[in-house]
Coordinates of C-alpha atoms in Angstrom, one line a residue:
M1 CA 19.3 -16.8 11.7
I2 CA 16.7 -19.5 11.6
H3 CA 13.0 -18.3 12.0
D4 CA 10.4 -20.8 13.0
I5 CA 7.1 -20.5 11.4
S6 CA 4.3 -19.3 13.7
G7 CA 1.5 -22.0 14.9
Q8 CA -0.2 -21.4 11.8
I9 CA -2.1 -24.7 10.7
N10 CA -0.5 -25.9 7.1
T11 CA -0.9 -29.5 7.3
L12 CA -3.8 -32.3 7.4
K13 CA -3.0 -35.4 8.7
I14 CA -4.4 -38.9 8.0
T15 CA -3.4 -41.8 10.0
D16 CA -6.0 -44.5 8.8
P17 CA -6.8 -45.9 6.3
I18 CA -3.3 -46.9 5.7
G19 CA -3.8 -46.6 1.8
I20 CA -4.0 -42.8 2.1
A21 CA -2.1 -42.1 5.4
G22 CA 0.5 -39.0 5.4
E23 CA 0.2 -35.5 5.7
Y24 CA -1.0 -33.3 3.2
S25 CA -0.2 -29.8 2.5
I26 CA -2.8 -27.0 3.1
Q27 CA -3.3 -23.3 2.7
R28 CA -4.9 -21.1 5.2
F29 CA -7.2 -18.7 4.1
N30 CA -6.7 -15.0 5.3
W31 CA -10.1 -14.4 6.4
G32 CA -11.8 -15.9 9.3
P33 CA -10.1 -15.9 12.6
P34 CA -6.7 -14.5 12.6
K35 CA -5.4 -17.2 14.8
S36 CA -5.9 -20.9 13.5
T37 CA -5.5 -23.8 16.4
P38 CA -5.1 -27.5 15.6
K39 CA -8.0 -29.7 15.6
S40 CA -9.0 -33.2 15.2
A41 CA -12.2 -34.2 14.0
L42 CA -14.6 -36.5 11.6
T43 CA -14.6 -35.4 8.1
A44 CA -17.6 -35.1 5.8
F45 CA -18.4 -33.5 2.4
V46 CA -21.3 -31.1 2.3
D47 CA -24.4 -31.8 0.3
D48 CA -26.4 -29.0 -0.6
G49 CA -28.9 -31.2 -2.8
V50 CA -28.3 -29.1 -5.7
D51 CA -25.9 -30.5 -8.7
P52 CA -22.9 -30.5 -7.9
K53 CA -24.2 -31.4 -4.6
T54 CA -20.6 -30.9 -2.8
D55 CA -19.8 -27.1 -4.2
A56 CA -21.8 -25.4 -1.1
C57 CA -23.2 -22.8 -3.5
T58 CA -27.0 -23.0 -1.9
N59 CA -27.8 -23.7 1.7
I60 CA -26.1 -26.9 3.0
L61 CA -28.4 -30.0 4.0
N62 CA -26.4 -32.2 6.0
D63 CA -25.4 -31.7 9.5
L64 CA -21.8 -30.8 10.0
T65 CA -21.8 -30.2 13.8
G66 CA -18.3 -30.9 15.2
K67 CA -17.0 -31.9 11.8
I68 CA -14.1 -30.8 9.4
S69 CA -16.3 -29.8 6.3
F70 CA -14.9 -30.5 2.8
I71 CA -16.2 -28.7 -0.1
D72 CA -15.5 -28.3 -4.1
R73 CA -14.5 -25.2 -5.2
G74 CA -17.2 -24.0 -7.7
T75 CA -18.5 -20.9 -9.1
C76 CA -19.7 -19.1 -5.8
G77 CA -17.8 -17.3 -3.6
L78 CA -15.2 -19.3 -1.1
S79 CA -15.9 -17.1 1.9
E80 CA -19.9 -17.8 1.1
K81 CA -19.1 -21.4 1.0
A82 CA -17.1 -21.8 4.4
L83 CA -20.1 -19.5 6.1
R84 CA -22.7 -21.9 5.2
A85 CA -20.4 -24.9 6.6
E86 CA -20.3 -22.8 10.0
M87 CA -23.9 -22.3 10.1
K88 CA -24.4 -26.5 9.5
G89 CA -22.0 -26.6 12.5
A90 CA -18.7 -27.2 10.8
I91 CA -15.3 -26.5 13.0
A92 CA -13.1 -26.1 9.9
V93 CA -13.4 -26.1 6.3
V94 CA -11.2 -27.4 3.5
I95 CA -12.0 -26.4 0.1
C96 CA -10.8 -28.8 -2.7
N97 CA -9.2 -26.7 -5.6
T98 CA -9.4 -27.0 -9.0
A99 CA -6.5 -27.9 -11.4
T100 CA -6.1 -24.5 -12.3
G101 CA -7.6 -22.6 -9.3
S102 CA -5.4 -19.7 -7.8
S103 CA -3.9 -20.3 -4.3
A104 CA -5.6 -19.4 -0.9
G105 CA -3.2 -16.3 -0.6
V106 CA -4.6 -14.0 -3.5
I107 CA -8.4 -15.2 -2.8
S108 CA -10.5 -12.0 -1.5
S109 CA -12.8 -12.5 1.2
G110 CA -16.0 -12.4 -0.8
V111 CA -18.6 -9.9 -1.6
L112 CA -19.4 -7.2 1.4
G113 CA -16.6 -9.1 3.6
E114 CA -18.3 -12.5 3.9
G115 CA -15.0 -13.9 5.4
A116 CA -15.1 -11.0 8.3
K117 CA -18.5 -13.0 9.3
L118 CA -16.4 -16.5 9.9
K119 CA -15.7 -17.7 13.3
I120 CA -13.9 -21.0 11.9
N121 CA -10.6 -21.2 9.5
A122 CA -11.2 -22.2 6.1
Y123 CA -7.9 -23.8 4.2
L124 CA -7.5 -24.9 0.6
M125 CA -6.2 -28.2 -0.8
S126 CA -4.8 -29.2 -4.0
N127 CA -7.0 -30.9 -6.7
A128 CA -4.8 -34.0 -6.8
D129 CA -4.9 -34.5 -2.8
C130 CA -8.3 -34.2 -2.6
Q131 CA -9.1 -36.6 -5.6
K132 CA -7.0 -39.2 -3.5
I133 CA -9.1 -39.0 -0.1
R134 CA -12.0 -38.1 -1.5
T135 CA -13.8 -41.5 -1.3
N136 CA -13.0 -41.9 2.2
V137 CA -13.8 -38.2 3.1
L138 CA -17.2 -39.3 1.4
T139 CA -17.8 -42.1 3.9
G140 CA -18.4 -39.4 6.9
T141 CA -16.0 -42.2 8.9
M142 CA -12.5 -41.0 8.3
S143 CA -11.2 -38.5 10.7
V144 CA -8.1 -36.1 10.3
E145 CA -5.9 -33.9 11.9
L146 CA -5.2 -30.0 11.2
L147 CA -1.8 -29.3 12.4
N148 CA 1.3 -27.0 12.1
K149 CA 4.2 -28.5 10.5
P150 CA 7.2 -26.2 11.9
V151 CA 9.2 -24.8 8.7
T152 CA 12.1 -22.4 8.5
C153 CA 12.7 -19.5 6.3
P154 CA 16.5 -18.3 6.6
A155 CA 17.0 -14.7 7.5
T156 CA 20.7 -12.9 7.4
Y157 CA 21.6 -9.6 9.1
D158 CA 24.3 -6.9 8.8
A159 CA 26.9 -7.1 11.7
D160 CA 25.6 -3.6 12.7
V161 CA 21.9 -4.7 13.5
F162 CA 21.4 -4.7 17.3
Y163 CA 17.7 -5.1 17.3
G164 CA 15.5 -7.0 15.3
N165 CA 18.1 -9.8 14.6
V166 CA 16.5 -12.3 17.0
P167 CA 13.6 -13.9 16.5
G168 CA 10.8 -12.7 18.6
Q169 CA 11.8 -8.9 18.1
G170 CA 11.0 -7.1 15.2
D171 CA 10.0 -10.0 13.2
F172 CA 6.7 -10.6 15.1
N173 CA 7.2 -14.2 15.4
N174 CA 3.9 -16.2 16.5
G175 CA 2.5 -12.7 17.9
L176 CA 3.0 -9.0 18.5
N177 CA 5.8 -9.9 21.4
G178 CA 5.6 -7.2 23.7
W179 CA 4.4 -4.3 21.3
I180 CA 1.7 -2.3 22.4
V181 CA -1.5 -1.4 20.9
D182 CA -2.3 2.2 21.7
N183 CA -5.9 2.9 20.3
A184 CA -6.4 6.8 19.9
D185 CA -10.3 6.1 20.7
P186 CA -10.8 4.0 24.1
A187 CA -13.7 2.5 22.5
L188 CA -11.4 0.6 20.2
N189 CA -9.8 -1.2 23.3
T190 CA -12.4 -3.8 23.3
R191 CA -11.9 -4.4 19.2
T192 CA -9.0 -5.8 17.2
T193 CA -6.9 -3.1 15.7
W194 CA -3.3 -4.3 15.8
Y195 CA -3.0 -8.0 15.4
H196 CA -0.4 -10.6 14.4
S197 CA -1.5 -12.0 10.9
E198 CA -0.2 -15.5 10.8
T199 CA 0.0 -15.6 7.0
G200 CA 1.5 -12.1 6.3
N201 CA -1.3 -11.2 4.4
P202 CA -4.4 -8.9 5.9
N203 CA -7.7 -10.3 6.6
S204 CA -9.1 -8.4 3.4
L205 CA -7.8 -9.1 0.2
F206 CA -8.4 -6.5 -3.0
L207 CA -7.8 -7.6 -6.5
F208 CA -5.9 -4.4 -7.0
S209 CA -2.8 -5.2 -4.5
S210 CA -0.5 -7.9 -4.2
N211 CA -1.9 -8.4 -0.5
D212 CA 1.7 -9.8 0.1
I213 CA 4.3 -8.1 2.5
A214 CA 6.8 -10.3 1.1
S215 CA 9.2 -9.8 3.8
K216 CA 12.4 -12.0 5.0
T217 CA 10.4 -13.3 7.7
K218 CA 7.0 -13.5 6.5
C219 CA 7.0 -17.2 7.7
N220 CA 6.3 -16.5 10.9
G221 CA 3.8 -13.8 10.5
A222 CA 3.4 -10.0 10.2
A223 CA 1.9 -7.0 12.4
A224 CA -1.5 -5.6 10.8
I225 CA -4.4 -3.3 11.0
D226 CA -7.1 -4.0 8.8
L227 CA -9.3 -0.7 8.4
W228 CA -11.6 -2.7 6.2
D229 CA -12.5 -5.0 8.8
L230 CA -13.2 -2.6 11.2
Q231 CA -15.2 -0.3 8.8
F232 CA -17.4 -3.3 7.8
A233 CA -18.2 -4.4 11.3
D234 CA -19.3 -0.6 11.8
N235 CA -20.9 0.3 8.6
P236 CA -21.6 -2.8 6.3
N237 CA -23.2 -0.5 3.7
F238 CA -20.2 1.8 3.7
N239 CA -22.6 4.7 4.1
T240 CA -20.7 8.1 4.0
P241 CA -19.2 9.8 5.9
L242 CA -16.9 6.7 6.2
N243 CA -15.6 5.8 9.8
R244 CA -12.1 6.9 10.6
Y245 CA -9.8 4.7 12.6
S246 CA -6.5 5.4 14.3
S247 CA -4.2 3.0 16.4
S248 CA -0.4 2.8 16.8
L249 CA 1.7 0.1 17.8
I250 CA 4.6 0.5 19.8
S251 CA 7.9 -1.4 20.4
P252 CA 9.0 -2.6 23.6
P253 CA 12.0 -0.6 25.2
I254 CA 15.5 -1.0 22.8
N255 CA 18.8 -0.3 24.4
C256 CA 20.5 2.5 22.0
T257 CA 23.8 2.8 24.3
G258 CA 27.0 3.2 22.3
K259 CA 25.0 3.8 19.1
N260 CA 26.3 6.7 17.8
N261 CA 24.1 6.4 14.0
V262 CA 20.6 4.8 14.5
L263 CA 19.1 3.7 11.5
V264 CA 15.6 2.0 11.6
Q265 CA 14.3 -0.1 8.8
F266 CA 10.9 -2.1 8.2
T267 CA 9.0 -3.6 5.5
M268 CA 5.4 -2.5 4.8
L269 CA 2.7 -3.1 2.8
H270 CA 0.9 0.2 2.8
N271 CA -2.7 0.3 1.0
R272 CA -4.8 3.1 1.9
L273 CA -7.5 5.2 0.7
N274 CA -8.3 7.9 2.7
G275 CA -5.5 8.3 5.8
N276 CA -1.6 7.7 6.3
A277 CA 1.0 6.3 8.5
Q278 CA 3.1 7.7 10.4
I279 CA 6.4 7.0 12.4
S280 CA 7.6 8.5 15.6
F281 CA 10.5 7.9 17.8
F282 CA 10.7 7.8 21.8
D283 CA 14.3 8.8 23.5
G284 CA 13.4 7.9 26.8
T285 CA 12.0 11.4 27.7
N286 CA 10.1 12.5 24.8
W287 CA 8.5 11.4 21.6
S288 CA 9.7 13.2 18.4
A289 CA 7.4 14.9 16.0
P290 CA 5.5 12.3 13.8
R291 CA 6.6 11.7 10.2
I292 CA 4.5 10.9 7.2
I293 CA 5.8 7.1 5.8
E294 CA 6.0 7.7 2.4
T295 CA 4.5 5.2 -0.1
K296 CA 5.3 4.7 -3.9
N297 CA 1.6 3.0 -4.1
G298 CA -0.9 4.8 -5.1
I299 CA -4.5 4.7 -4.3
N300 CA -6.5 1.8 -5.8
T301 CA -3.6 0.6 -7.4
S302 CA -1.7 -2.5 -7.4
A303 CA -0.1 -2.1 -3.8
V304 CA 3.4 -3.7 -3.3
S305 CA 5.8 -4.7 -0.2
E306 CA 8.8 -1.6 0.3
V307 CA 11.4 -2.0 2.5
V308 CA 11.9 1.6 4.2
S309 CA 14.4 3.4 6.1
Y310 CA 14.4 6.4 8.8
P311 CA 17.3 7.8 10.4
A312 CA 17.1 8.5 14.2
P313 CA 19.5 10.8 15.4
E314 CA 17.7 11.5 18.9
L315 CA 17.8 8.2 19.8
A316 CA 22.0 7.8 19.6
N317 CA 23.3 6.8 23.0
K318 CA 19.8 6.5 24.6
Q319 CA 19.3 3.5 26.8
N320 CA 15.5 3.5 26.4
C321 CA 14.5 3.6 22.8
R322 CA 11.1 2.8 21.0
V323 CA 9.5 3.4 18.2
R324 CA 5.8 3.6 17.4
F325 CA 3.8 3.2 14.0
S326 CA 0.6 5.1 13.8
V327 CA -2.0 4.5 11.1
S328 CA -5.4 6.5 10.5
G329 CA -7.8 6.3 8.2
D330 CA -10.9 4.6 6.2
F331 CA -9.9 1.8 4.1
Y332 CA -7.9 -0.7 3.4
Y333 CA -4.8 -2.0 5.7
F334 CA -1.3 -1.7 6.9
L335 CA 1.4 -4.6 7.4
L336 CA 4.6 -4.2 9.3
D337 CA 7.6 -6.6 9.5
D338 CA 11.2 -7.1 10.1
V339 CA 11.6 -3.8 12.0
I340 CA 15.6 -3.5 12.7
F341 CA 18.0 -1.1 14.5
S342 CA 21.3 -0.9 13.0
D343 CA 24.1 1.6 13.7
K344 CA 25.0 2.2 10.2
K345 CA 25.9 5.8 8.6
I346 CA 23.8 6.8 5.8
V347 CA 23.7 9.4 2.9
D348 CA 20.8 9.6 1.1
I349 CA 20.1 12.8 -0.7
R350 CA 16.8 13.6 -2.7
V351 CA 14.7 16.3 -4.3
N352 CA 11.9 17.1 -2.0
T353 CA 9.1 15.9 -4.1
N354 CA 6.4 18.3 -2.6
W355 CA 8.3 21.5 -3.4
Y356 CA 9.9 22.0 -6.9
A357 CA 9.5 24.6 -9.6
V358 CA 8.3 23.8 -13.1
S359 CA 7.3 25.4 -16.1
P360 CA 4.8 28.4 -15.6
S361 CA 2.3 26.6 -17.7
L362 CA 2.2 23.0 -19.3
R363 CA 1.5 24.0 -22.6
V364 CA 2.7 27.8 -23.6
P365 CA 2.5 29.3 -27.1
K366 CA 5.5 30.1 -29.3
D367 CA 5.1 33.6 -28.8
Q368 CA 4.6 33.5 -25.2
V369 CA 7.8 31.6 -24.2
S370 CA 9.2 33.3 -21.2
E371 CA 12.0 32.3 -18.4
I372 CA 11.5 29.6 -16.0
P373 CA 12.6 30.2 -12.3
L374 CA 14.1 27.2 -11.0
L375 CA 14.3 26.3 -7.4
A376 CA 13.8 22.7 -5.7
D377 CA 13.9 22.0 -2.1
I378 CA 16.5 19.3 -0.8
E379 CA 16.8 16.7 1.7
N380 CA 19.4 14.3 3.0
I381 CA 17.0 11.5 4.5
G382 CA 20.3 9.5 5.9
N383 CA 21.9 10.1 9.3
A384 CA 25.2 11.3 8.0
S385 CA 26.3 14.5 6.4
A386 CA 26.7 14.7 2.8
S387 CA 29.4 17.0 1.4
G388 CA 29.8 18.5 -2.0
T389 CA 26.0 18.5 -2.6
S390 CA 25.0 19.7 -5.9
L391 CA 21.8 19.9 -7.7
K392 CA 21.4 20.3 -11.8
V393 CA 18.6 20.8 -13.7
E394 CA 19.2 19.5 -17.3
F395 CA 16.4 20.1 -20.3
K396 CA 16.2 17.8 -23.3
N397 CA 14.3 18.5 -26.2
E398 CA 11.6 15.9 -27.9
A399 CA 14.9 14.1 -29.3
G400 CA 16.3 13.5 -26.0
N401 CA 19.2 15.8 -26.6
V402 CA 20.5 18.2 -23.5
I403 CA 20.1 21.6 -25.1
S404 CA 20.8 23.2 -21.5
T405 CA 22.3 22.6 -17.6
L406 CA 22.2 24.7 -14.8
I407 CA 23.9 23.9 -11.1
N408 CA 23.2 25.2 -8.0
S409 CA 25.6 24.0 -5.2
Y410 CA 24.7 23.6 -1.4
G411 CA 28.0 22.2 -0.1
L412 CA 27.2 20.5 3.3
V413 CA 24.1 19.1 3.6
P414 CA 23.6 17.2 7.3
G415 CA 22.0 14.4 8.1
D416 CA 18.2 14.3 8.8
S417 CA 17.7 17.7 7.3
L418 CA 15.7 19.4 4.7
V419 CA 17.3 22.8 2.8
E420 CA 14.6 25.1 1.6
N421 CA 14.5 28.3 -0.5
K422 CA 17.3 28.5 -2.4
P423 CA 16.7 29.2 -5.8
F424 CA 19.1 29.1 -9.0
A425 CA 21.3 32.5 -9.8
Q426 CA 20.0 31.8 -13.6
T427 CA 16.6 31.4 -15.0
Y428 CA 16.1 29.1 -18.4
T429 CA 13.9 29.9 -21.2
P430 CA 13.0 27.5 -23.6
P431 CA 13.3 27.9 -27.5
A432 CA 10.4 29.1 -29.5
V433 CA 10.1 25.9 -31.2
P434 CA 7.0 23.8 -30.4
G435 CA 7.5 20.2 -29.4
R436 CA 8.0 18.5 -26.0
Y437 CA 10.4 19.4 -23.5
T438 CA 11.7 17.8 -20.2
G439 CA 13.3 19.0 -17.3
S440 CA 15.2 17.0 -14.6
Y441 CA 16.4 18.2 -11.1
I442 CA 19.2 15.6 -10.5
I443 CA 21.2 15.8 -7.1
S444 CA 24.2 14.3 -6.3
S445 CA 27.0 14.1 -3.4
P446 CA 30.2 12.1 -3.8
D447 CA 29.5 10.7 0.1
E448 CA 26.1 9.2 -1.4
T449 CA 26.0 5.5 0.5
T450 CA 25.9 2.8 -2.5
G451 CA 22.2 2.1 -3.4
T452 CA 20.4 5.1 -2.1
N453 CA 20.5 7.3 -5.3
T454 CA 17.2 5.6 -6.9
N455 CA 15.8 8.8 -5.7
N456 CA 18.1 11.5 -6.8
N457 CA 16.1 12.6 -10.3
E458 CA 12.5 14.5 -9.9
D459 CA 11.3 14.9 -13.3
F460 CA 8.8 17.4 -15.0
E461 CA 7.4 17.9 -18.7
F462 CA 5.8 21.2 -20.7
Y463 CA 4.9 21.7 -24.3
I464 CA 5.5 24.8 -26.7
T465 CA 2.5 25.3 -29.0
D466 CA 1.5 27.3 -32.3
K467 CA -1.3 29.0 -30.2
T468 CA -2.5 27.3 -27.2
F469 CA -1.9 27.6 -23.3
G470 CA -3.0 24.7 -21.5
N471 CA -2.4 23.3 -18.2
I472 CA -3.4 19.8 -18.8
W473 CA -2.3 17.0 -21.3
P474 CA -3.8 16.7 -24.8
E475 CA -7.3 14.8 -25.0
S476 CA -5.7 12.3 -27.5
E477 CA -3.7 11.3 -23.5
I478 CA -6.7 11.7 -21.4
G479 CA -9.8 11.4 -23.1
V480 CA -12.3 14.0 -24.0
A481 CA -14.3 13.9 -20.7
Y482 CA -11.3 15.1 -18.7
M483 CA -13.4 17.5 -16.9
E484 CA -14.8 15.0 -14.8
D485 CA -11.1 13.5 -13.7
I486 CA -10.3 17.2 -12.8
A487 CA -12.9 18.7 -11.0
D488 CA -15.5 17.9 -8.7
S489 CA -19.2 18.6 -9.7
W490 CA -21.8 20.3 -8.1
V491 CA -25.0 17.5 -8.4
I492 CA -28.5 19.3 -8.7
N493 CA -30.2 16.1 -10.2
D494 CA -29.8 13.2 -12.4
I495 CA -29.4 15.3 -15.5
T496 CA -27.9 18.6 -13.9
K497 CA -24.4 18.9 -12.9
Y498 CA -22.2 22.2 -12.5
Y499 CA -18.5 21.8 -13.0
S500 CA -16.2 24.8 -12.2
A501 CA -12.4 25.2 -12.8
G502 CA -10.0 27.6 -13.0
N503 CA -6.4 28.1 -14.8
V504 CA -3.7 30.5 -14.5
Y505 CA -1.5 31.3 -17.5
Y506 CA 1.6 33.8 -17.3
V507 CA 1.1 36.0 -20.8
K508 CA 4.3 38.0 -20.9
K509 CA 3.6 39.9 -24.2
G510 CA -0.5 40.1 -24.1
T511 CA -0.8 43.4 -26.2
G512 CA -2.5 43.0 -29.4
Y513 CA -3.6 39.4 -28.9
T514 CA -7.1 38.0 -27.9
V515 CA -8.9 34.7 -26.7
S516 CA -10.5 33.1 -29.9
N517 CA -11.4 29.9 -28.1
V518 CA -12.0 28.1 -24.8
R519 CA -12.1 24.1 -24.8
F520 CA -13.8 22.1 -22.0
G521 CA -13.9 18.3 -21.8
L522 CA -16.9 16.9 -21.2
D523 CA -18.7 14.0 -23.4
N524 CA -22.3 13.4 -23.6
T525 CA -24.4 11.5 -26.4
K526 CA -26.9 13.6 -28.2
A527 CA -29.7 12.2 -26.5
E528 CA -28.4 13.7 -23.4
V529 CA -28.2 17.4 -24.2
D530 CA -31.3 18.8 -24.3
G531 CA -30.0 22.4 -24.9
T532 CA -30.5 24.0 -21.7
G533 CA -26.9 23.9 -20.5
Y534 CA -24.7 26.8 -20.8
V535 CA -20.9 27.2 -20.4
F536 CA -19.3 30.3 -19.3
A537 CA -15.9 31.5 -19.5
D538 CA -14.6 34.6 -17.5
L539 CA -11.4 36.1 -18.3
Y540 CA -9.5 38.2 -15.5
E541 CA -6.3 40.0 -15.4
L542 CA -4.1 39.6 -12.4
K543 CA -1.4 41.9 -12.1
I544 CA 1.3 41.4 -9.5

C-alpha cells in the first residue's frame, strides 16, 4: 500500500532568475503551528545590526512584513531567531544550516519553549542550497514558493489485517480522519490536546529522547498529544504542583464481524514524567476496563519508538468496535501511529514483572543463608490459549554455571489471562559461599507464537557476603551518596536535612550475634560538616 505524504511543506521553489530556478528541499521544524500551508512571497535576509548581521541573535532592524525571511544558523537558539523574525512581520522563516549542523528533526524548541510561542512556521535549508541562492535573497526582490511536493512511503500489511491497511484509517494520513478527541476536563475543549503532527514528531523536542515515532507511515504524520506545550501555556515557570492533563483519542466505528481473534497493534513514542497512557475497547455496548500501556522507556531517559499489541477478545464478531487511547500526566508527550486491527491468533506468555519472588535480602552473610520461597505470577497477553505452559527458575553462580533448576507446571493458560499465587513446591537454599548469584524465571509453551518470546525471562540477583546484610548495591556501583537516591529528605533549611530509611532483614540464626556497624551513604565536604548532626539507628525485632 502506498501512502501519500500529508500537506507538509517540504519544498522551496524558485522560478526566476533562471540561473537558480528549481526546487530546493527544506525540512520543517516541529515547533510553531502544527499545520504548515503553502505560501508565495518576496524574500529577505534579516539584519540585526551586529556582525554577523544575518543570524538574528539580537533584535532585527529591518522590516520583514509579508516576507519569507532567511536567517543564518549561529550560536543562539533557532526558535528565538524565528520569533524575532515573526515580530518584524515575517510570514515564514528559512534558516540556513551550517555545513555540519544537525537536521530540523532533532532540534528542540529552545529555552522555556520559545517555539511554543511561534505563530509562523520555520524551515531548515542545507548550507549548499543557501549559498547557491544567497546573493539573490539579499537583493530583497526575489519571490519564492513554499509548497508540498508529494512523496510516498510504502507500507505492507499481512492478509489478516482488516483495519488500518487503507490510507486515512489508523495511519493518520493528513489528519485525525474521524478519530474523536474526548477531554476529561471540558475547559480543554477550546485547547489543542490531541492533534495531527505533520512531521511525526512532537512540538516539544528533548535531547533525552529520540523524538521520532519511526512508524511505517511517519511520512504522512501521526497523532500526538503534547503535555509540555499545554503545561508551558498555563504554567510557563513550571511552578509546583504541576498541572495535570487528561485526554482521550477514540477511533471511528470498526466492523469486527466474522473476526474471532481480534488483535490491535500500534506504534507509539511514549515519553512521560508523571502519568501514563491507557487503552480500552468498545464492543458496541460497553467500554472495557482501561489497561495501562506499558513502555520500556524509562523516565528522563532516551525514549524510543515501540510497536505494541493488545488482544481484544471482547471485540470478536462485534459490528461496532472502537479503541480508545487515554493519556494523563504533566509532561512530556505521547505519539501514536499505524493503528491496525487484525484477525490473528497470538500466544504470548510472560512473567508478570510486577509480582515475582526474589531473595529475602540483596546481601546476606554466609552464616545467615536461608531458603528462598519461589513464586511468580504469569500472563498470556496473546488472544489464544497456551498449552503445556511451564515456569522454571534457574540459579547461576558468579562464574555463570547453572547450580540449580526448579520447575512449576501451569498446563493450559487461556489468552488474555493472568495466573496468580501459584508457588513452587520446592524452595531453594543457596550455598554459603560468598559471591554474586543470579536467578532467572523462564516461562515457555510449545504454542508460543514465533517472535513473541523476547519477554519470557525475568532476572534477579543476590550476594552472599562474609558478614554484611544489605538491600542496596555496593558503593563501588552506586556511589557514596546513595541516601539521596533512595530516600526523600525533609528539608529544614539550606544546611539542615533529615533522611529516613528503613530495611527489613530475615535473620534466621540471630542467637549469639550482635550488630556492630550500620553504614549510611551521605557525602559532604569537611567545610559543610559543623558537628551538630546526628545519626540515629533503631533496631527492632519483628516476630511473625
